[in-house]
Amino acid sequence: MIPLLLGVSIVSAAVLAYVGDRRFAPEINIAASSATLVLSLLLALQVYWVGSVVALDGWFFVDEFNVYLVVLTSFVSTTTAIFSRNYMRFERSRGKVGHKAMRFYHAMYQMFIFAMLLALLTNNVGVLWISMELATLSTVLLVSLYRTPSSVEAAWKYFILCGVGIALALFGTILLYFAAEKVLGPGSQGLLWTNLNRVSPHMEPTILSLAFVFFVVGYGTKVGLVPLHNWLPDAHSEGPTPISAVLSGLLLNVALYALVRCKVLVNKAMASNWAGEIMMGFGLLSILVASISLLRQKDIKRMFAYSSIEHMGIATFAFGLGGTVATFGALLHMLVHSLTKSAIFFTVGHAAQMSGTQAMAHIKGLIKANPLVGWGMVFGVMAIAGMPPFGVFASEFLILTAAMKQAPALIPIFLFGVCIAFAALFRKLQPMVFGEPAEGLAVIKAAHLPVFLHMAIVLALGLYFPVLLQQWFLDAVEILK
Amino acid sequence: MSLELVTQINNVLAAFILLSSFGLLVQRRIYGLLHIFAWQGLFLSCSTAVVAYGSGMNHLYISALLTLALKVIILPYILYVLINRLNIYRDVEPLVNIPATMLIGIMLVILSYHLTVPIRQLSTLVTRTTLAVALSTVLLGFLMMITRKKAVTQVIGFLAMENGLFFAATSATYGMPLVIELGVALDILIAAFIFGIFFFQIRTTFDTLDLKEMERLKEGDIS
């Protein structure tokens, strides 16, 4: 099952590289992503029936934690592919991209999905590193797809900062292998998560703590934790919008996944929550800095990129807190943030194409111009700001109650950040959606299905949490203890 | 060759690697940088081969060969071709405050020795003393990327960091499992090609490879 799942995306990357800019390339992209989605749902069922699975001599392993991210990744990549069909055709018709760029875009899209799925499914810490780097490499030239000076600059920053960050994560991996070798002996066995989790209490705590520092700096750069976040707003605002959606909604989650796995390991070895405390610190700092930066943004995609930093900060903080409620909240938060944020980027893409600019000052009266786009954005912002009854409210509330009990002194900082973000988002939203539309708006063929599908799921999760999903998350929480 | 001699040779090579890192930090000319980088790769490759001989770990010979091919031949060659194609071989980078940079570099070396103390105490390998040098190489590459403003020199700094990581893997654990080393090498190779594409993109959009021009994306601005 797992080789098939990975195979679909890598084979379709090759097929799309061959197909190029033919008329049906976006449809192939959608079909490939849907096939991945079906396979990942089957994999989830398998995990549901038999519990965690180790496949192919221990090279791959799936448990409740990573299978949920696999399903999320393939789901969002499918809806993004649907969105990107109309979006990229419009960009192509305006002459922003040529046919070479389109060939590259579709091939690298599938390559990126492959890299993320490999990172999630692999059992080997080294392969995790390789696939994280592959995920950067496959998207870096997509960020500079439009070849404008600012997009080239954004891509260069993304490449260099993430390259340096990930290099430090490799040093962490080497240190982890060094500590594991003492217990497990040399060879690939010493890098498997399944083995590491088994022996973690016997590993040398000083070395693991040093390794964790490198992991936080390394994978933290990719999560976009402040002060390592500089690349994120640039890369998310300058690339094509479908890429912003998958970068924000998926790649950040995958990086956080790597960090959380390391944290569990280090905490067990040190028999304390030292690693968690470091994550709490970075998380709070990210919430604070990102929410204040939100206030000053003028570019719409940049603003939502900062909102991603804030939400990743919240999830990191919650994982750092540990405990059943906080971890449950963090898992839910990763899920609803990813769905909401990608939906927002879809509507932002529509709005920017209609107005012909990403500057918020020039986006006006969306509801009058196109009610579905306008209301989509209103609901998206309401959800991401944490208004009930959306799912983000539920997850933030869970995290808040856990923090109330475990670290009450940090509550003011957390609430301050969340409130500032709330105020900033609404202040910017109002002039964009209400009032009279600007002159000369372009007519676009918007893809509304992905937006409203995501929003419906987020709304449903806020109103009613299915027992099945609850059990699934509780099992994942058990793994992360 | 006794184990004692292996250790000594390895230490000498480690010293050369550290020296070349400092060389990279202060060299202004692009060809000069490229030569130092190639030499560093050669020292690294020799050191890996010596450790392979001393420890009897055969897979290290493969990583030594891999380093030789990648870091001494392929990457410098790609960079050499790019530099010629882009006509920037005459560029001399103005460096401010070489003494200050050197001092920071020395402090980074001391820091790395301090950080690796627990590992040196735990390890029984002949290479344990060189881990501090490996970490210094990583940090010095990092420093070089911060202080330099040209795209090509930043790339060389990045690759020097990777050299440090390979060295760290050899000295801490006699190398990572081979599959991982091959994967990492592949990633670096892809990265090098992307760097090449980037040089041309930057050149055509900015008319220069000087990253000082790249300051459009600032907070609150709209391009």
Short mmCIF file of N, CA and C in Angstrom, two decimals, chain A residues 124 126-127 129-130 133 137 140-141 144 147 149-150 152-157 159-160 163-164 167 170-171 173-175 177-178 181-182 187-188 191 204 207 210 214 234 238 296-298 302 306 359, chain B residues 115 118-119 122-123 135 138 142 145 151 154-155 158 161 165 168-169 172-173 175-177 179-180 183-184 187 190-191 194-195 197-199 201-202 205-206 211 214-220 222-223:
data_model
loop_
_atom_site.label_atom_id
_atom_site.label_comp_id
_atom_site.label_asym_id
_atom_site.label_seq_id
_atom_site.Cartn_x
_atom_site.Cartn_y
_atom_site.Cartn_z
N ASN A 124 12.78 6.37 8.83
CA ASN A 124 14.20 6.62 9.00
C ASN A 124 14.44 8.13 9.16
N GLY A 126 17.09 9.80 8.81
CA GLY A 126 17.90 10.33 7.71
C GLY A 126 17.07 10.58 6.47
N VAL A 127 16.20 9.63 6.14
CA VAL A 127 15.35 9.80 4.96
C VAL A 127 14.38 10.96 5.17
N TRP A 129 15.10 13.64 6.72
CA TRP A 129 15.87 14.84 6.41
C TRP A 129 15.96 15.02 4.90
N ILE A 130 16.29 13.93 4.20
CA ILE A 130 16.45 14.03 2.74
C ILE A 130 15.16 14.51 2.09
N GLU A 133 14.45 18.20 2.63
CA GLU A 133 15.27 19.00 1.71
C GLU A 133 14.70 18.94 0.30
N LEU A 137 13.61 21.89 -2.25
CA LEU A 137 14.18 22.02 -3.59
C LEU A 137 13.09 22.02 -4.65
N VAL A 140 11.29 25.58 -4.55
CA VAL A 140 12.01 26.85 -4.57
C VAL A 140 11.89 27.54 -5.93
N LEU A 141 11.93 26.75 -7.01
CA LEU A 141 11.81 27.40 -8.32
C LEU A 141 10.36 27.71 -8.67
N SER A 144 9.74 31.31 -7.65
CA SER A 144 10.21 32.32 -8.61
C SER A 144 9.61 32.11 -9.98
N ARG A 147 9.19 35.09 -12.29
CA ARG A 147 10.42 35.77 -12.70
C ARG A 147 10.41 37.28 -12.47
N PRO A 149 11.44 40.56 -10.19
CA PRO A 149 12.56 40.73 -9.26
C PRO A 149 12.20 40.31 -7.84
N SER A 150 11.00 40.67 -7.37
CA SER A 150 10.70 40.32 -5.99
C SER A 150 10.48 38.82 -5.82
N VAL A 152 12.07 36.45 -7.52
CA VAL A 152 13.40 35.83 -7.52
C VAL A 152 14.07 36.04 -6.18
N GLU A 153 13.90 37.25 -5.64
CA GLU A 153 14.50 37.54 -4.33
C GLU A 153 13.88 36.64 -3.25
N ALA A 154 12.54 36.49 -3.30
CA ALA A 154 11.87 35.66 -2.30
C ALA A 154 12.35 34.22 -2.38
N ALA A 155 12.49 33.72 -3.62
CA ALA A 155 12.91 32.34 -3.79
C ALA A 155 14.34 32.14 -3.29
N TRP A 156 15.20 33.11 -3.56
CA TRP A 156 16.59 33.00 -3.11
C TRP A 156 16.66 32.96 -1.58
N LYS A 157 15.89 33.83 -0.96
CA LYS A 157 15.85 33.87 0.51
C LYS A 157 15.37 32.53 1.06
N PHE A 159 15.43 29.62 -0.38
CA PHE A 159 16.42 28.59 -0.64
C PHE A 159 17.55 28.64 0.37
N ILE A 160 18.12 29.84 0.54
CA ILE A 160 19.29 29.98 1.40
C ILE A 160 18.92 29.73 2.86
N GLY A 163 17.88 26.20 3.40
CA GLY A 163 19.04 25.34 3.20
C GLY A 163 19.94 25.33 4.42
N VAL A 164 20.22 26.51 4.96
CA VAL A 164 21.05 26.60 6.15
C VAL A 164 20.36 25.92 7.32
N ALA A 167 20.47 22.27 7.05
CA ALA A 167 21.82 21.76 7.28
C ALA A 167 22.04 21.56 8.77
N LEU A 170 20.53 18.46 9.90
CA LEU A 170 21.34 17.28 9.59
C LEU A 170 22.37 17.05 10.69
N PHE A 171 22.94 18.14 11.21
CA PHE A 171 23.88 17.99 12.33
C PHE A 171 23.17 17.35 13.52
N THR A 173 20.67 15.33 13.31
CA THR A 173 20.48 13.93 12.97
C THR A 173 21.74 13.12 13.24
N ILE A 174 22.91 13.73 12.91
CA ILE A 174 24.17 13.03 13.16
C ILE A 174 24.35 12.78 14.66
N LEU A 175 24.04 13.80 15.46
CA LEU A 175 24.18 13.64 16.91
C LEU A 175 23.21 12.57 17.43
N TYR A 177 22.10 10.03 15.77
CA TYR A 177 22.64 8.73 15.36
C TYR A 177 23.77 8.30 16.27
N PHE A 178 24.59 9.29 16.66
CA PHE A 178 25.70 9.02 17.58
C PHE A 178 25.19 8.45 18.89
N GLU A 181 23.63 4.95 18.29
CA GLU A 181 24.61 3.92 17.96
C GLU A 181 25.13 3.23 19.22
N LYS A 182 25.22 4.03 20.30
CA LYS A 182 25.71 3.47 21.56
C LYS A 182 24.78 2.37 22.07
N GLY A 187 24.73 1.09 11.78
CA GLY A 187 23.85 0.66 10.69
C GLY A 187 22.53 1.39 10.72
N SER A 188 21.74 1.15 9.67
CA SER A 188 20.47 1.88 9.51
C SER A 188 19.52 1.67 10.67
N LEU A 191 18.68 4.46 13.09
CA LEU A 191 18.00 5.69 12.69
C LEU A 191 16.50 5.50 12.53
N GLU A 204 21.75 8.72 25.80
CA GLU A 204 22.47 9.72 26.58
C GLU A 204 21.74 11.08 26.54
N ILE A 207 23.59 14.42 25.05
CA ILE A 207 23.76 14.47 23.59
C ILE A 207 22.44 14.74 22.92
N LEU A 210 21.58 18.35 23.11
CA LEU A 210 22.33 19.13 22.12
C LEU A 210 21.72 18.92 20.73
N PHE A 214 19.72 21.63 17.73
CA PHE A 214 19.90 21.71 16.28
C PHE A 214 18.61 21.40 15.53
N ASP A 234 7.83 36.17 2.53
CA ASP A 234 8.26 36.44 1.16
C ASP A 234 7.87 35.30 0.23
N GLU A 238 5.03 35.69 -2.81
CA GLU A 238 5.50 35.92 -4.17
C GLU A 238 5.20 34.78 -5.13
N ARG A 296 0.80 45.48 10.40
CA ARG A 296 1.48 46.42 9.50
C ARG A 296 1.43 45.99 8.04
N GLN A 297 0.75 44.89 7.75
CA GLN A 297 0.84 44.37 6.39
C GLN A 297 -0.06 45.14 5.42
N LYS A 298 0.43 45.25 4.17
CA LYS A 298 -0.35 45.90 3.13
C LYS A 298 -0.67 44.94 2.00
N ARG A 302 0.85 38.33 2.05
CA ARG A 302 1.83 38.49 3.12
C ARG A 302 1.15 38.44 4.48
N TYR A 306 1.78 35.75 7.60
CA TYR A 306 2.06 36.02 9.02
C TYR A 306 1.07 35.30 9.91
N ALA A 359 -2.31 44.22 -3.40
CA ALA A 359 -2.31 45.30 -2.41
C ALA A 359 -3.71 45.44 -1.84
N LEU B 115 31.01 23.00 23.11
CA LEU B 115 29.75 22.26 22.92
C LEU B 115 29.97 20.76 22.78
N PRO B 118 30.81 16.97 25.94
CA PRO B 118 30.16 15.72 26.37
C PRO B 118 30.34 14.59 25.38
N ILE B 119 30.41 14.93 24.09
CA ILE B 119 30.55 13.87 23.09
C ILE B 119 31.94 13.27 23.13
N LEU B 122 32.20 10.76 25.85
CA LEU B 122 31.45 9.52 25.69
C LEU B 122 32.00 8.64 24.59
N SER B 123 32.64 9.26 23.61
CA SER B 123 33.00 8.52 22.42
C SER B 123 34.29 7.74 22.65
N LEU B 135 32.19 20.87 13.69
CA LEU B 135 31.17 21.86 14.07
C LEU B 135 31.65 23.27 13.74
N VAL B 138 31.07 24.02 10.14
CA VAL B 138 29.67 24.35 9.89
C VAL B 138 29.40 25.81 10.28
N PHE B 142 28.52 29.19 8.02
CA PHE B 142 27.36 30.00 8.38
C PHE B 142 27.75 31.48 8.45
N MET B 145 28.30 32.97 5.12
CA MET B 145 27.06 33.31 4.42
C MET B 145 26.46 34.61 4.93
N ALA B 151 26.11 36.39 -4.54
CA ALA B 151 25.42 35.10 -4.63
C ALA B 151 26.40 33.94 -4.67
N GLN B 154 28.03 33.22 -1.32
CA GLN B 154 27.09 32.60 -0.38
C GLN B 154 26.94 31.12 -0.66
N VAL B 155 26.92 30.79 -1.95
CA VAL B 155 26.80 29.37 -2.30
C VAL B 155 28.02 28.59 -1.82
N PHE B 158 27.68 27.96 1.74
CA PHE B 158 26.71 26.89 1.97
C PHE B 158 27.36 25.52 1.78
N MET B 161 29.57 24.55 4.55
CA MET B 161 28.79 24.01 5.66
C MET B 161 28.53 22.53 5.48
N LEU B 165 29.41 19.16 7.69
CA LEU B 165 28.46 18.12 8.12
C LEU B 165 28.98 16.72 7.77
N ALA B 168 31.56 15.92 10.22
CA ALA B 168 30.97 15.59 11.52
C ALA B 168 30.48 14.16 11.54
N ALA B 169 29.84 13.74 10.44
CA ALA B 169 29.34 12.37 10.39
C ALA B 169 30.48 11.37 10.51
N ALA B 172 32.02 11.68 14.29
CA ALA B 172 31.21 11.28 15.42
C ALA B 172 30.87 9.80 15.36
N THR B 173 30.57 9.29 14.17
CA THR B 173 30.01 7.94 14.11
C THR B 173 30.63 7.08 13.03
N GLY B 175 30.70 7.88 10.00
CA GLY B 175 29.80 8.03 8.84
C GLY B 175 28.40 7.54 9.11
N MET B 176 27.44 8.22 8.46
CA MET B 176 26.05 7.79 8.54
C MET B 176 25.90 6.53 7.69
N PRO B 177 24.79 5.80 7.84
CA PRO B 177 24.57 4.67 6.93
C PRO B 177 24.64 5.12 5.48
N VAL B 179 23.07 4.61 2.71
CA VAL B 179 21.88 5.08 1.99
C VAL B 179 21.66 6.57 2.26
N ILE B 180 21.83 6.94 3.53
CA ILE B 180 21.61 8.33 3.91
C ILE B 180 22.64 9.22 3.24
N GLY B 183 21.77 9.75 -0.28
CA GLY B 183 20.63 10.65 -0.41
C GLY B 183 21.04 12.10 -0.21
N VAL B 184 21.86 12.33 0.81
CA VAL B 184 22.32 13.69 1.09
C VAL B 184 23.12 14.22 -0.09
N ASP B 187 20.85 15.23 -2.84
CA ASP B 187 20.21 16.52 -2.55
C ASP B 187 21.15 17.69 -2.84
N ILE B 190 21.41 18.25 -6.58
CA ILE B 190 20.23 18.96 -7.11
C ILE B 190 20.31 20.42 -6.72
N ALA B 191 20.68 20.67 -5.45
CA ALA B 191 20.79 22.05 -4.97
C ALA B 191 21.77 22.83 -5.83
N ILE B 194 20.18 23.88 -8.97
CA ILE B 194 19.23 24.97 -8.75
C ILE B 194 19.97 26.29 -8.52
N PHE B 195 21.11 26.21 -7.80
CA PHE B 195 21.93 27.41 -7.63
C PHE B 195 22.30 27.98 -8.99
N ILE B 197 20.75 27.62 -11.88
CA ILE B 197 19.59 28.25 -12.52
C ILE B 197 19.34 29.63 -11.91
N PHE B 198 19.50 29.67 -10.59
CA PHE B 198 19.27 30.92 -9.87
C PHE B 198 20.20 32.03 -10.31
N PHE B 199 21.50 31.67 -10.49
CA PHE B 199 22.46 32.70 -10.91
C PHE B 199 21.96 33.40 -12.15
N GLN B 201 18.80 33.48 -13.27
CA GLN B 201 17.57 34.24 -12.98
C GLN B 201 17.90 35.58 -12.33
N ILE B 202 18.82 35.52 -11.35
CA ILE B 202 19.16 36.77 -10.65
C ILE B 202 19.82 37.73 -11.62
N THR B 205 17.26 39.28 -13.96
CA THR B 205 16.27 40.21 -13.38
C THR B 205 16.93 41.39 -12.70
N PHE B 206 18.17 41.22 -12.21
CA PHE B 206 18.78 42.32 -11.46
C PHE B 206 20.01 42.91 -12.15
N LEU B 211 23.93 40.75 -4.04
CA LEU B 211 22.65 40.62 -3.35
C LEU B 211 22.23 41.90 -2.65
N MET B 214 19.10 43.14 -3.83
CA MET B 214 17.89 42.40 -3.47
C MET B 214 17.34 42.88 -2.15
N GLU B 215 16.84 44.05 -2.12
CA GLU B 215 16.26 44.50 -0.86
C GLU B 215 14.90 45.09 -1.09
N ARG B 216 14.22 44.50 -2.03
CA ARG B 216 12.88 45.01 -2.34
C ARG B 216 11.86 44.58 -1.31
N LEU B 217 11.98 43.34 -0.87
CA LEU B 217 10.95 42.79 0.01
C LEU B 217 11.19 43.23 1.44
N LYS B 218 10.61 44.34 1.78
CA LYS B 218 10.75 44.80 3.15
C LYS B 218 9.37 44.88 3.76
N GLU B 219 9.35 44.94 5.04
CA GLU B 219 8.07 45.00 5.73
C GLU B 219 7.24 46.19 5.29
N GLY B 220 5.98 45.94 5.04
CA GLY B 220 5.07 47.04 4.74
C GLY B 220 5.13 47.55 3.32
N ILE B 222 5.11 47.29 -0.82
CA ILE B 222 4.48 46.47 -1.84
C ILE B 222 5.26 46.60 -3.12
N SER B 223 5.60 45.46 -3.69
CA SER B 223 6.38 45.55 -4.91
C SER B 223 5.47 45.91 -6.07
#
